[in-house]
Short mmCIF file of C-alpha atoms in Angstrom, two decimals:
data_model
loop_
_atom_site.label_atom_id
_atom_site.label_comp_id
_atom_site.label_asym_id
_atom_site.label_seq_id
_atom_site.Cartn_x
_atom_site.Cartn_y
_atom_site.Cartn_z
CA UNK K 1 0.00 0.00 0.00
CA UNK K 2 1.27 3.44 -0.88
CA UNK K 3 1.75 5.44 2.29
CA UNK K 4 0.75 9.06 1.97
CA UNK K 5 3.70 10.27 4.03
CA UNK K 6 3.37 13.81 5.37
CA UNK K 7 0.15 14.61 3.56
CA UNK K 8 -1.37 17.26 5.80
CA UNK K 9 -5.05 16.52 6.30
CA UNK K 10 -7.72 17.74 8.72
CA UNK K 11 -8.77 15.58 11.67
CA UNK K 12 -10.69 12.49 10.55
CA UNK K 13 -14.21 12.77 11.93
CA UNK K 14 -16.30 10.50 9.69
CA UNK K 15 -17.34 7.34 11.51
CA UNK K 16 -18.48 4.20 9.74
CA UNK K 17 -20.01 2.65 12.87
CA UNK K 18 -21.59 4.62 15.72
CA UNK K 19 -19.47 2.85 18.36
CA UNK K 20 -16.13 3.03 16.58
CA UNK K 21 -13.84 6.00 16.00
CA UNK K 22 -13.30 7.06 12.38
CA UNK K 23 -11.54 4.17 10.57
CA UNK K 24 -8.89 6.57 9.26
CA UNK K 25 -7.28 6.50 12.72
CA UNK K 26 -6.33 2.87 12.22
CA UNK K 27 -4.44 3.66 9.02
CA UNK K 28 -2.70 6.61 10.65
CA UNK K 29 -1.69 4.59 13.71
CA UNK K 30 -0.13 1.91 11.51
CA UNK K 31 1.47 4.11 8.87
CA UNK K 32 2.03 7.52 10.37
CA UNK K 33 1.45 7.57 14.13
CA UNK K 34 2.77 11.15 14.38
CA UNK K 35 1.08 12.77 11.41
CA UNK K 36 0.86 16.38 10.24
CA UNK K 37 -2.56 17.80 11.00
CA UNK K 38 -4.30 20.76 9.37
CA UNK K 39 -6.17 22.67 12.07
CA UNK K 40 -9.28 24.69 11.17
CA UNK K 41 -7.46 27.95 12.03
CA UNK K 42 -5.09 27.32 9.11
CA UNK K 43 -2.12 26.24 11.22
CA UNK K 44 -0.37 22.93 10.84
CA UNK K 45 0.36 20.77 13.86
CA UNK K 46 0.43 17.08 14.72
CA UNK K 47 -1.91 14.20 15.45
CA UNK K 48 -0.90 11.33 17.74
CA UNK K 49 -2.75 8.03 17.44
CA UNK K 50 -0.63 5.50 19.37
CA UNK K 51 -1.41 4.74 23.01
CA UNK K 52 2.24 5.05 24.04
CA UNK K 53 2.69 8.43 22.33
CA UNK K 54 -0.60 9.82 23.67
CA UNK K 55 0.29 8.89 27.24
CA UNK K 56 3.80 10.26 26.85
CA UNK K 57 2.53 13.57 25.48
CA UNK K 58 -0.06 14.07 28.23
CA UNK K 59 2.57 13.42 30.91
CA UNK K 60 5.23 15.63 29.29
CA UNK K 61 5.75 18.99 30.96
CA UNK K 62 7.47 20.34 27.88
CA UNK K 63 3.94 20.70 26.54
CA UNK K 64 1.46 23.33 27.74
CA UNK K 65 -2.32 23.11 28.18
CA UNK K 66 -2.73 26.84 27.50
CA UNK K 67 -5.86 27.14 25.39
CA UNK K 68 -4.92 30.63 24.20
CA UNK K 69 -1.88 29.30 22.34
CA UNK K 70 -3.36 26.05 21.06
CA UNK K 71 -5.25 25.44 17.85
CA UNK K 72 -8.56 23.63 18.29
CA UNK K 73 -9.05 20.30 16.46
CA UNK K 74 -12.46 21.24 15.06
CA UNK K 75 -14.21 24.51 14.29
CA UNK K 76 -15.56 25.60 17.65
CA UNK K 77 -16.14 28.54 19.93
CA UNK K 78 -12.95 29.43 21.77
CA UNK K 79 -14.49 31.54 24.51
CA UNK K 80 -13.39 35.05 25.40
CA UNK K 81 -9.66 35.37 26.16
CA UNK K 82 -10.33 36.27 29.80
CA UNK K 83 -12.14 32.94 30.21
CA UNK K 84 -8.78 31.19 30.13
CA UNK K 85 -6.50 33.84 31.56
CA UNK K 86 -4.73 33.99 34.92
CA UNK K 87 -7.05 33.52 37.89
CA UNK K 88 -9.96 32.58 35.66
CA UNK K 89 -10.55 29.34 37.53
CA UNK K 90 -10.48 27.42 34.23
CA UNK K 91 -7.96 24.84 35.42
CA UNK K 92 -8.50 22.55 32.42
CA UNK K 93 -6.40 24.87 30.27
CA UNK K 94 -3.75 25.85 32.82
CA UNK K 95 -0.26 24.64 33.61
CA UNK K 96 1.55 24.25 36.93
CA UNK K 97 1.81 26.05 39.26
CA UNK K 98 -1.56 27.70 38.62
CA UNK K 99 -3.24 24.43 37.74
CA UNK K 100 -1.74 22.79 40.82
CA UNK K 101 -3.20 25.45 43.10
CA UNK K 102 -6.74 24.85 41.86
CA UNK K 103 -6.39 21.10 41.60
CA UNK K 104 -5.19 20.77 45.19
CA UNK K 105 -8.15 22.88 46.35
CA UNK K 106 -10.67 20.79 44.49
CA UNK K 107 -9.45 17.20 44.63
CA UNK K 108 -10.56 16.68 48.22
CA UNK K 109 -14.17 17.03 47.09
CA UNK K 110 -13.81 14.21 44.53
CA UNK K 111 -11.88 11.49 46.35
CA UNK K 112 -12.78 7.81 46.09
CA UNK K 113 -13.99 7.91 49.69
CA UNK K 114 -16.19 10.98 49.25
CA UNK K 115 -17.71 9.74 46.02
CA UNK K 116 -18.52 6.36 47.56
CA UNK K 117 -20.24 8.18 50.41
CA UNK K 118 -22.58 9.68 47.80
CA UNK K 119 -23.71 6.21 46.71
CA UNK K 120 -26.90 6.05 48.83
CA UNK K 121 -28.06 9.41 47.49
CA UNK K 122 -27.21 8.43 43.90
CA UNK K 123 -29.08 5.14 44.35
CA UNK K 124 -32.11 7.13 45.48
CA UNK K 125 -31.91 9.52 42.53
CA UNK K 126 -31.56 6.58 40.11
CA UNK K 127 -34.53 4.76 41.70
CA UNK K 128 -36.69 7.92 41.49
CA UNK K 129 -36.00 8.29 37.78
CA UNK K 130 -36.61 4.59 37.12
CA UNK K 131 -39.93 4.87 38.99
CA UNK K 132 -40.92 7.81 36.80
CA UNK K 133 -39.99 5.89 33.64
CA UNK K 134 -42.01 2.92 34.78
CA UNK K 135 -45.03 5.08 35.68
CA UNK K 136 -44.95 6.88 32.35
CA UNK K 137 -44.52 3.64 30.43
CA UNK K 138 -42.71 3.07 27.14
CA UNK K 139 -41.49 4.45 24.87
CA UNK K 140 -39.07 6.70 26.73
CA UNK K 141 -36.15 8.83 25.60
CA UNK K 142 -33.41 7.56 27.91
CA UNK K 143 -31.41 10.79 27.54
CA UNK K 144 -34.09 13.11 28.90
CA UNK K 145 -35.62 10.63 31.36
CA UNK K 146 -32.49 9.08 32.87
CA UNK K 147 -29.05 9.75 31.43
CA UNK K 148 -29.08 13.54 31.65
CA UNK K 149 -31.08 14.22 34.83
CA UNK K 150 -29.17 11.82 37.10
CA UNK K 151 -25.65 13.28 36.75
CA UNK K 152 -27.19 16.73 36.50
CA UNK K 153 -28.98 16.43 39.82
CA UNK K 154 -25.91 14.91 41.46
CA UNK K 155 -23.47 17.62 40.31
CA UNK K 156 -25.99 20.34 41.21
CA UNK K 157 -26.24 19.01 44.77
CA UNK K 158 -22.48 18.63 45.00
CA UNK K 159 -21.80 22.20 43.83
CA UNK K 160 -24.81 23.85 45.40
CA UNK K 161 -26.44 24.82 42.10
CA UNK K 162 -30.27 24.88 42.25
CA UNK K 163 -31.49 21.97 40.12
CA UNK K 164 -34.64 23.97 39.42
CA UNK K 165 -32.50 26.22 37.18
CA UNK K 166 -31.52 23.28 34.99
CA UNK K 167 -33.52 24.23 31.89
CA UNK K 168 -31.55 27.46 31.70
CA UNK K 169 -28.00 26.22 32.25
CA UNK K 170 -28.44 22.93 30.39
CA UNK K 171 -29.33 24.92 27.28
CA UNK K 172 -26.22 27.08 27.59
CA UNK K 173 -23.86 24.20 28.36
CA UNK K 174 -25.08 22.09 25.44
CA UNK K 175 -24.79 25.08 23.10
CA UNK K 176 -21.19 25.64 24.16
CA UNK K 177 -20.27 22.04 23.39
CA UNK K 178 -21.51 22.18 19.81
CA UNK K 179 -19.01 22.40 16.98
CA UNK K 180 -19.52 24.58 13.88
CA UNK K 181 -21.37 27.01 16.12
CA UNK K 182 -22.19 30.60 15.08
CA UNK K 183 -20.14 33.14 17.03
CA UNK K 184 -23.09 35.28 18.20
CA UNK K 185 -25.01 32.25 19.47
CA UNK K 186 -21.94 30.99 21.31
CA UNK K 187 -21.25 34.37 22.89
CA UNK K 188 -24.86 34.68 24.04
CA UNK K 189 -24.69 31.26 25.74
CA UNK K 190 -21.26 32.04 27.20
CA UNK K 191 -22.39 35.41 28.59
CA UNK K 192 -25.59 33.93 30.01
CA UNK K 193 -23.72 31.12 31.77
CA UNK K 194 -21.14 33.58 33.14
CA UNK K 195 -23.86 35.88 34.43
CA UNK K 196 -25.72 32.99 36.00
CA UNK K 197 -22.66 31.65 37.79
CA UNK K 198 -21.52 35.10 38.98
CA UNK K 199 -24.97 35.69 40.48
CA UNK K 200 -24.86 32.25 42.08
CA UNK K 201 -21.44 32.92 43.65
CA UNK K 202 -22.77 36.21 45.05
CA UNK K 203 -25.76 34.35 46.46
CA UNK K 204 -23.46 31.78 48.12
CA UNK K 205 -21.39 34.54 49.70
CA UNK K 206 -24.60 36.00 51.14
CA UNK K 207 -26.27 32.72 52.08
CA UNK K 208 -23.77 29.86 52.31
CA UNK K 209 -24.85 26.22 52.27
CA UNK K 210 -22.96 22.94 52.81
CA UNK K 211 -22.04 22.38 49.17
CA UNK K 212 -18.77 22.82 47.27
CA UNK K 213 -19.01 26.46 46.15
CA UNK K 214 -19.83 27.64 49.67
CA UNK K 215 -17.04 25.45 51.01
CA UNK K 216 -14.56 27.10 48.68
CA UNK K 217 -15.73 30.51 49.90
CA UNK K 218 -15.54 29.44 53.54
CA UNK K 219 -11.82 28.62 53.21
CA UNK K 220 -11.08 32.32 52.55
CA UNK K 221 -9.05 33.96 55.28
CA UNK K 222 -9.37 37.41 53.68
CA UNK K 223 -5.60 37.85 53.50
CA UNK K 224 -3.75 35.29 51.46
CA UNK K 225 -4.47 35.56 47.73
CA UNK K 226 -3.02 32.07 47.28
CA UNK K 227 -5.84 30.75 49.42
CA UNK K 228 -8.69 33.14 48.73
CA UNK K 229 -10.62 32.79 45.52
CA UNK K 230 -12.06 35.79 43.71
CA UNK K 231 -15.63 35.74 42.45
CA UNK K 232 -14.26 35.31 38.91
CA UNK K 233 -12.25 32.27 39.99
CA UNK K 234 -15.23 30.74 41.81
CA UNK K 235 -17.41 31.39 38.81
CA UNK K 236 -14.86 29.77 36.47
CA UNK K 237 -14.53 26.71 38.69
CA UNK K 238 -18.31 26.51 38.98
CA UNK K 239 -18.82 26.69 35.21
CA UNK K 240 -16.17 24.07 34.49
CA UNK K 241 -17.50 21.60 37.04
CA UNK K 242 -21.10 22.19 36.02
CA UNK K 243 -20.42 21.61 32.32
CA UNK K 244 -18.10 18.67 32.97
CA UNK K 245 -20.50 17.12 35.47
CA UNK K 246 -23.38 17.34 33.04
CA UNK K 247 -22.13 16.38 29.68
CA UNK K 248 -19.81 13.49 30.38
CA UNK K 249 -21.55 10.90 32.55
CA UNK K 250 -24.84 11.74 30.82
CA UNK K 251 -23.40 10.73 27.48
CA UNK K 252 -21.68 7.65 28.86
CA UNK K 253 -24.97 6.45 30.36
CA UNK K 254 -26.97 6.89 27.16
CA UNK K 255 -24.31 5.78 24.68
CA UNK K 256 -23.26 2.98 27.04
CA UNK K 257 -26.83 1.69 27.21
CA UNK K 258 -27.11 1.82 23.42
CA UNK K 259 -23.82 -0.08 23.19
CA UNK K 260 -24.98 -2.76 25.64
CA UNK K 261 -28.28 -3.21 23.79
CA UNK K 262 -26.30 -3.64 20.57
CA UNK K 263 -24.11 -6.37 22.11
CA UNK K 264 -26.71 -8.85 23.41
CA UNK K 265 -24.21 -11.53 24.40
CA UNK K 266 -22.18 -9.10 26.50
CA UNK K 267 -25.38 -7.62 27.94
CA UNK K 268 -26.65 -11.06 28.96
CA UNK K 269 -23.38 -11.84 30.72
CA UNK K 270 -23.52 -8.54 32.59
CA UNK K 271 -27.13 -9.17 33.62
CA UNK K 272 -26.09 -12.59 34.94
CA UNK K 273 -23.00 -11.21 36.69
CA UNK K 274 -23.78 -7.65 37.78
CA UNK K 275 -20.77 -7.80 40.12
CA UNK K 276 -18.69 -7.38 36.97
CA UNK K 277 -19.94 -3.80 36.59
CA UNK K 278 -16.62 -2.19 37.60
CA UNK K 279 -14.72 -3.83 34.75
CA UNK K 280 -17.67 -3.26 32.44
CA UNK K 281 -17.64 0.48 33.14
CA UNK K 282 -13.89 0.73 32.46
CA UNK K 283 -14.36 -1.14 29.20
CA UNK K 284 -17.23 1.10 28.11
CA UNK K 285 -15.05 4.11 28.90
CA UNK K 286 -12.25 2.69 26.75
CA UNK K 287 -14.44 1.48 23.94
CA UNK K 288 -16.54 4.62 23.58
CA UNK K 289 -14.03 7.38 24.47
CA UNK K 290 -16.61 10.15 24.32
CA UNK K 291 -14.02 12.97 24.35
CA UNK K 292 -14.08 12.24 20.65
CA UNK K 293 -11.72 14.86 19.24
CA UNK K 294 -9.00 14.32 21.82
CA UNK K 295 -6.87 16.75 23.83
CA UNK K 296 -4.56 19.50 22.53
CA UNK K 297 -1.18 20.52 23.90
CA UNK K 298 1.29 23.18 22.72
CA UNK K 299 5.03 22.53 22.57
CA UNK K 300 6.98 24.97 24.78
CA UNK K 301 10.23 23.95 23.10
CA UNK K 302 11.35 21.81 20.18
CA UNK K 303 10.58 18.17 21.02
CA UNK K 304 11.00 14.92 19.13
CA UNK K 305 8.15 12.38 19.22
CA UNK K 306 8.30 9.10 17.32
CA UNK K 307 11.10 10.40 15.09
CA UNK K 308 9.25 13.59 14.09
CA UNK K 309 10.41 17.04 15.13
CA UNK K 310 7.74 19.09 16.87
CA UNK K 311 8.66 22.79 16.87
CA UNK K 312 8.04 25.14 19.79
CA UNK K 313 4.59 26.72 19.45
CA UNK K 314 3.06 23.89 17.44
CA UNK K 315 -0.15 22.24 18.60
CA UNK K 316 -0.21 18.49 19.09
CA UNK K 317 -3.54 16.67 19.27
CA UNK K 318 -3.63 13.46 21.32
CA UNK K 319 -6.41 11.25 20.00
CA UNK K 320 -7.77 9.47 23.08
CA UNK K 321 -10.12 7.47 20.87
CA UNK K 322 -7.32 6.20 18.65
CA UNK K 323 -5.09 5.43 21.64
CA UNK K 324 -7.84 3.41 23.28
CA UNK K 325 -8.06 1.18 20.17
CA UNK K 326 -4.31 0.63 19.82
CA UNK K 327 -3.63 -3.11 19.29
CA UNK K 328 -0.08 -2.62 20.63
CA UNK K 329 -1.64 -2.01 24.02
CA UNK K 330 -5.06 -3.70 24.00
CA UNK K 331 -5.70 -7.25 22.81
CA UNK K 332 -8.51 -7.23 20.24
CA UNK K 333 -9.11 -3.52 20.74
CA UNK K 334 -12.07 -3.45 18.36
CA UNK K 335 -13.94 -5.95 20.55
CA UNK K 336 -16.13 -4.82 23.41
CA UNK K 337 -15.04 -7.13 26.23
CA UNK K 338 -16.83 -6.16 29.43
CA UNK K 339 -14.58 -8.52 31.39
CA UNK K 340 -11.33 -7.00 30.09
CA UNK K 341 -8.46 -6.90 32.59
CA UNK K 342 -7.81 -3.44 34.07
CA UNK K 343 -5.91 -1.48 31.47
CA UNK K 344 -4.32 1.91 31.04
CA UNK K 345 -7.14 3.37 28.99
CA UNK K 346 -6.98 7.12 28.49
CA UNK K 347 -10.70 7.91 28.41
CA UNK K 348 -10.18 10.23 31.41
CA UNK K 349 -6.98 11.63 29.91
CA UNK K 350 -3.58 11.18 31.51
CA UNK K 351 -1.08 13.30 33.42
CA UNK K 352 -1.80 16.19 35.77
CA UNK K 353 -5.12 16.95 34.10
CA UNK K 354 -6.58 13.45 34.31
CA UNK K 355 -10.28 13.89 35.03
CA UNK K 356 -10.98 15.43 38.43
CA UNK K 357 -14.47 13.93 38.53
CA UNK K 358 -13.58 10.42 37.41
CA UNK K 359 -14.46 8.77 40.73
CA UNK K 360 -17.87 10.44 40.67
CA UNK K 361 -18.42 9.26 37.10
CA UNK K 362 -17.51 5.71 38.10
CA UNK K 363 -19.86 5.61 41.07
CA UNK K 364 -22.70 7.07 39.00
CA UNK K 365 -22.23 4.54 36.21
CA UNK K 366 -21.69 1.58 38.56
CA UNK K 367 -25.03 2.37 40.18
CA UNK K 368 -27.05 3.52 37.17
CA UNK K 369 -26.33 0.80 34.59
CA UNK K 370 -27.17 -2.22 36.79
CA UNK K 371 -30.26 -0.50 38.23
CA UNK K 372 -31.58 0.27 34.74
CA UNK K 373 -30.95 -3.28 33.51
CA UNK K 374 -32.52 -4.78 36.63
CA UNK K 375 -35.65 -2.64 36.40
CA UNK K 376 -36.30 -3.33 32.70
CA UNK K 377 -35.29 -6.90 31.78
CA UNK K 378 -36.76 -6.49 28.27
CA UNK K 379 -35.23 -3.07 27.53
CA UNK K 380 -34.66 -2.49 23.80
CA UNK K 381 -34.50 0.18 21.12
CA UNK K 382 -37.87 1.64 20.14
CA UNK K 383 -36.58 2.75 16.72
CA UNK K 384 -34.33 1.18 14.07
CA UNK K 385 -30.65 1.77 14.95
CA UNK K 386 -30.11 4.09 11.98
CA UNK K 387 -32.68 6.47 13.49
CA UNK K 388 -30.70 7.01 16.71
CA UNK K 389 -29.31 10.56 16.39
CA UNK K 390 -25.58 10.46 17.11
CA UNK K 391 -23.63 13.39 18.57
CA UNK K 392 -21.08 13.72 15.76
CA UNK K 393 -21.60 17.47 16.08
CA UNK K 394 -20.63 17.77 19.74
CA UNK K 395 -17.31 17.90 21.59
CA UNK K 396 -18.59 15.09 23.79
CA UNK K 397 -19.83 12.12 21.76
CA UNK K 398 -22.99 10.19 22.54
CA UNK K 399 -26.60 10.16 21.41
CA UNK K 400 -28.90 13.18 21.22
CA UNK K 401 -31.80 10.91 22.13
CA UNK K 402 -32.27 7.18 22.75
CA UNK K 403 -35.88 6.00 22.30
CA UNK K 404 -36.31 2.80 24.30
CA UNK K 405 -39.17 0.46 25.01
CA UNK K 406 -39.82 -2.59 27.18
CA UNK K 407 -42.57 -5.08 27.99
CA UNK K 408 -44.77 -3.95 30.83
CA UNK K 409 -45.49 -6.57 33.51
CA UNK K 410 -49.02 -6.99 32.08
CA UNK K 411 -47.54 -7.62 28.62
CA UNK K 412 -45.40 -10.39 30.08
CA UNK K 413 -48.29 -11.92 31.98
CA UNK K 414 -46.41 -11.71 35.29
CA UNK C 1 1.69 -13.20 40.68
CA UNK C 2 3.21 -14.01 44.04
CA UNK C 3 6.97 -14.02 43.56
CA UNK C 4 7.90 -14.28 47.23
CA UNK C 5 10.04 -11.16 46.86
CA UNK C 6 9.94 -8.18 49.16
CA UNK C 7 8.52 -5.00 47.76
CA UNK C 8 8.94 -1.40 48.78
CA UNK C 9 6.65 1.41 47.61
CA UNK C 10 7.94 4.95 47.22
CA UNK C 11 5.80 8.03 46.70
CA UNK C 12 6.74 11.22 44.85
CA UNK C 13 4.15 13.30 46.62
CA UNK C 14 4.83 16.53 44.72
CA UNK C 15 3.61 14.93 41.52
CA UNK C 16 0.29 13.72 42.98
CA UNK C 17 -2.88 15.44 41.80
CA UNK C 18 -5.31 13.12 43.55
CA UNK C 19 -6.81 11.31 40.58
CA UNK C 20 -7.52 8.46 43.00
CA UNK C 21 -6.48 5.54 40.80
CA UNK C 22 -4.38 4.08 43.64
CA UNK C 23 -7.08 4.37 46.31
CA UNK C 24 -9.55 2.85 43.86
CA UNK C 25 -7.43 -0.10 42.75
CA UNK C 26 -5.39 -0.84 45.88
CA UNK C 27 -7.38 0.48 48.84
CA UNK C 28 -5.38 -1.70 51.25
CA UNK C 29 -2.25 0.25 50.36
CA UNK C 30 -3.37 3.76 49.43
CA UNK C 31 -5.82 6.35 50.70
CA UNK C 32 -6.41 10.01 49.86
CA UNK C 33 -5.85 12.93 52.20
CA UNK C 34 -8.92 14.69 53.55
CA UNK C 35 -7.10 18.01 53.08
CA UNK C 36 -6.14 17.97 49.43
CA UNK C 37 -7.05 14.54 48.08
CA UNK C 38 -3.42 13.55 47.49
CA UNK C 39 -2.08 10.09 48.16
CA UNK C 40 -1.59 8.66 51.64
CA UNK C 41 0.58 5.55 51.64
CA UNK C 42 -0.79 3.05 54.15
CA UNK C 43 1.85 0.35 53.82
CA UNK C 44 5.25 0.87 52.21
CA UNK C 45 6.22 -2.81 52.43
CA UNK C 46 3.12 -4.66 51.30
CA UNK C 47 2.75 -8.40 51.90
CA UNK C 48 3.11 -10.62 48.81
CA UNK C 49 -0.63 -11.03 48.34
CA UNK C 50 -0.88 -7.27 47.69
CA UNK C 51 2.02 -7.02 45.25
CA UNK C 52 -0.24 -7.27 42.20
CA UNK C 53 -2.47 -4.50 43.55
CA UNK C 54 0.56 -2.32 44.16
CA UNK C 55 1.83 -2.88 40.62
CA UNK C 56 -1.60 -2.10 39.21
CA UNK C 57 -1.84 1.14 41.21
CA UNK C 58 1.61 2.17 39.97
CA UNK C 59 0.69 1.35 36.37
CA UNK C 60 -2.57 3.30 36.50
CA UNK C 61 -1.26 6.39 38.30
CA UNK C 62 -1.45 9.19 35.71
CA UNK C 63 1.51 11.06 37.17
CA UNK C 64 4.09 8.38 37.93
CA UNK C 65 3.78 9.15 41.64
CA UNK C 66 4.21 5.53 42.73
CA UNK C 67 7.43 3.64 42.23
CA UNK C 68 8.03 0.09 43.26
CA UNK C 69 11.30 -1.50 44.26
CA UNK C 70 11.43 -5.28 44.42
CA UNK C 71 14.34 -7.36 45.71
CA UNK C 72 14.65 -11.08 45.90
#
């Protein structure tokens, strides 16, 4: 086969199967694992598709997370420059030591122990939504009835955001995660979300509660700017956690359910052995890799990766989806194997920025999937698979809706 | 795999960002601080039956915080 060495192409985004990344990644990983990439802003950078290279990049401090210097992999709203600047609270796009300061403040709220302590409340929330689904009867859109409200309610309670405001902020957050978005629409959503969160921070200063935002305010000593957070910082942290808490687990729950329903043998085994849910969740994370366009980094200096010279200032895109299907690291990577041995999947990223909320996501999924399967033993798609609207147009992959049906007890004669 | 060797665990605490992979995968050996979520090493010379857990925690740590020294 004739290798198209050094042909600079845009990021492959066309999937041939809803559960698999674009097939072009496989060719790139085999033939050109560090390949020149044409970014939508006209700049040329690099695309990494091997697991080893992706992990190395994300752990390499010669690369910066600074969003202001990086090109974005797809045409998308960048935000206003001050959204990512110093003391903006937007730790996702910061480097040490600024990132470290925020991360050390926040990690205590997302430890394994703390997230496990939320399990009884999450079980209750899941049961409430299953009850409502059962009362309403089929068909049901799993996204609006289950997958979105559960993580939304949980992150709202954790942060201290009124869940009753959800129609407002869910609209803004989903707008901001769309690609190919018009600038004025993006700015309107951005400004609305900023205004909402600033007002909320002011309300927490006036009337604190027991949740995270009030806790962050309560640690102020009024003197040390390293400790005290400004309203802008609190608002930035609040926006990041609210968006991240909404759009990630929600999409894993809906897309994960669709995946399970499309793999009946695997689903049957999981129903028979629900204690295997921990491995199953890790495998769904690997297999689906909903951060579909990957993570960008900017070289601070000239660096060599896989024999290619990356110049200072160039953007490198780590494809998490390609890395998670690398046969050098995963046996039969194209197979969904819910009993796969623990592996170094990069669905949560890698390095200092590895997902802050990952333990929350795990607990939510480990509770929600088995409860859903237990409640509806005959759960199935209510439409032909080709009618399930996929989120190819969103930063976070998944389904826009998942119409499901099941046999009611009366239908089954039980 | 139980090799019968002794194992020592070392922690590079400055690199820890509290992802929690260690506390999740080897809770007998690692916990997270209530103050900042960073790693708390519970046992720096784990018994042989916990060696696999220790290796897994080291392999899954996103920041190479955990290093393992094994002697025969």
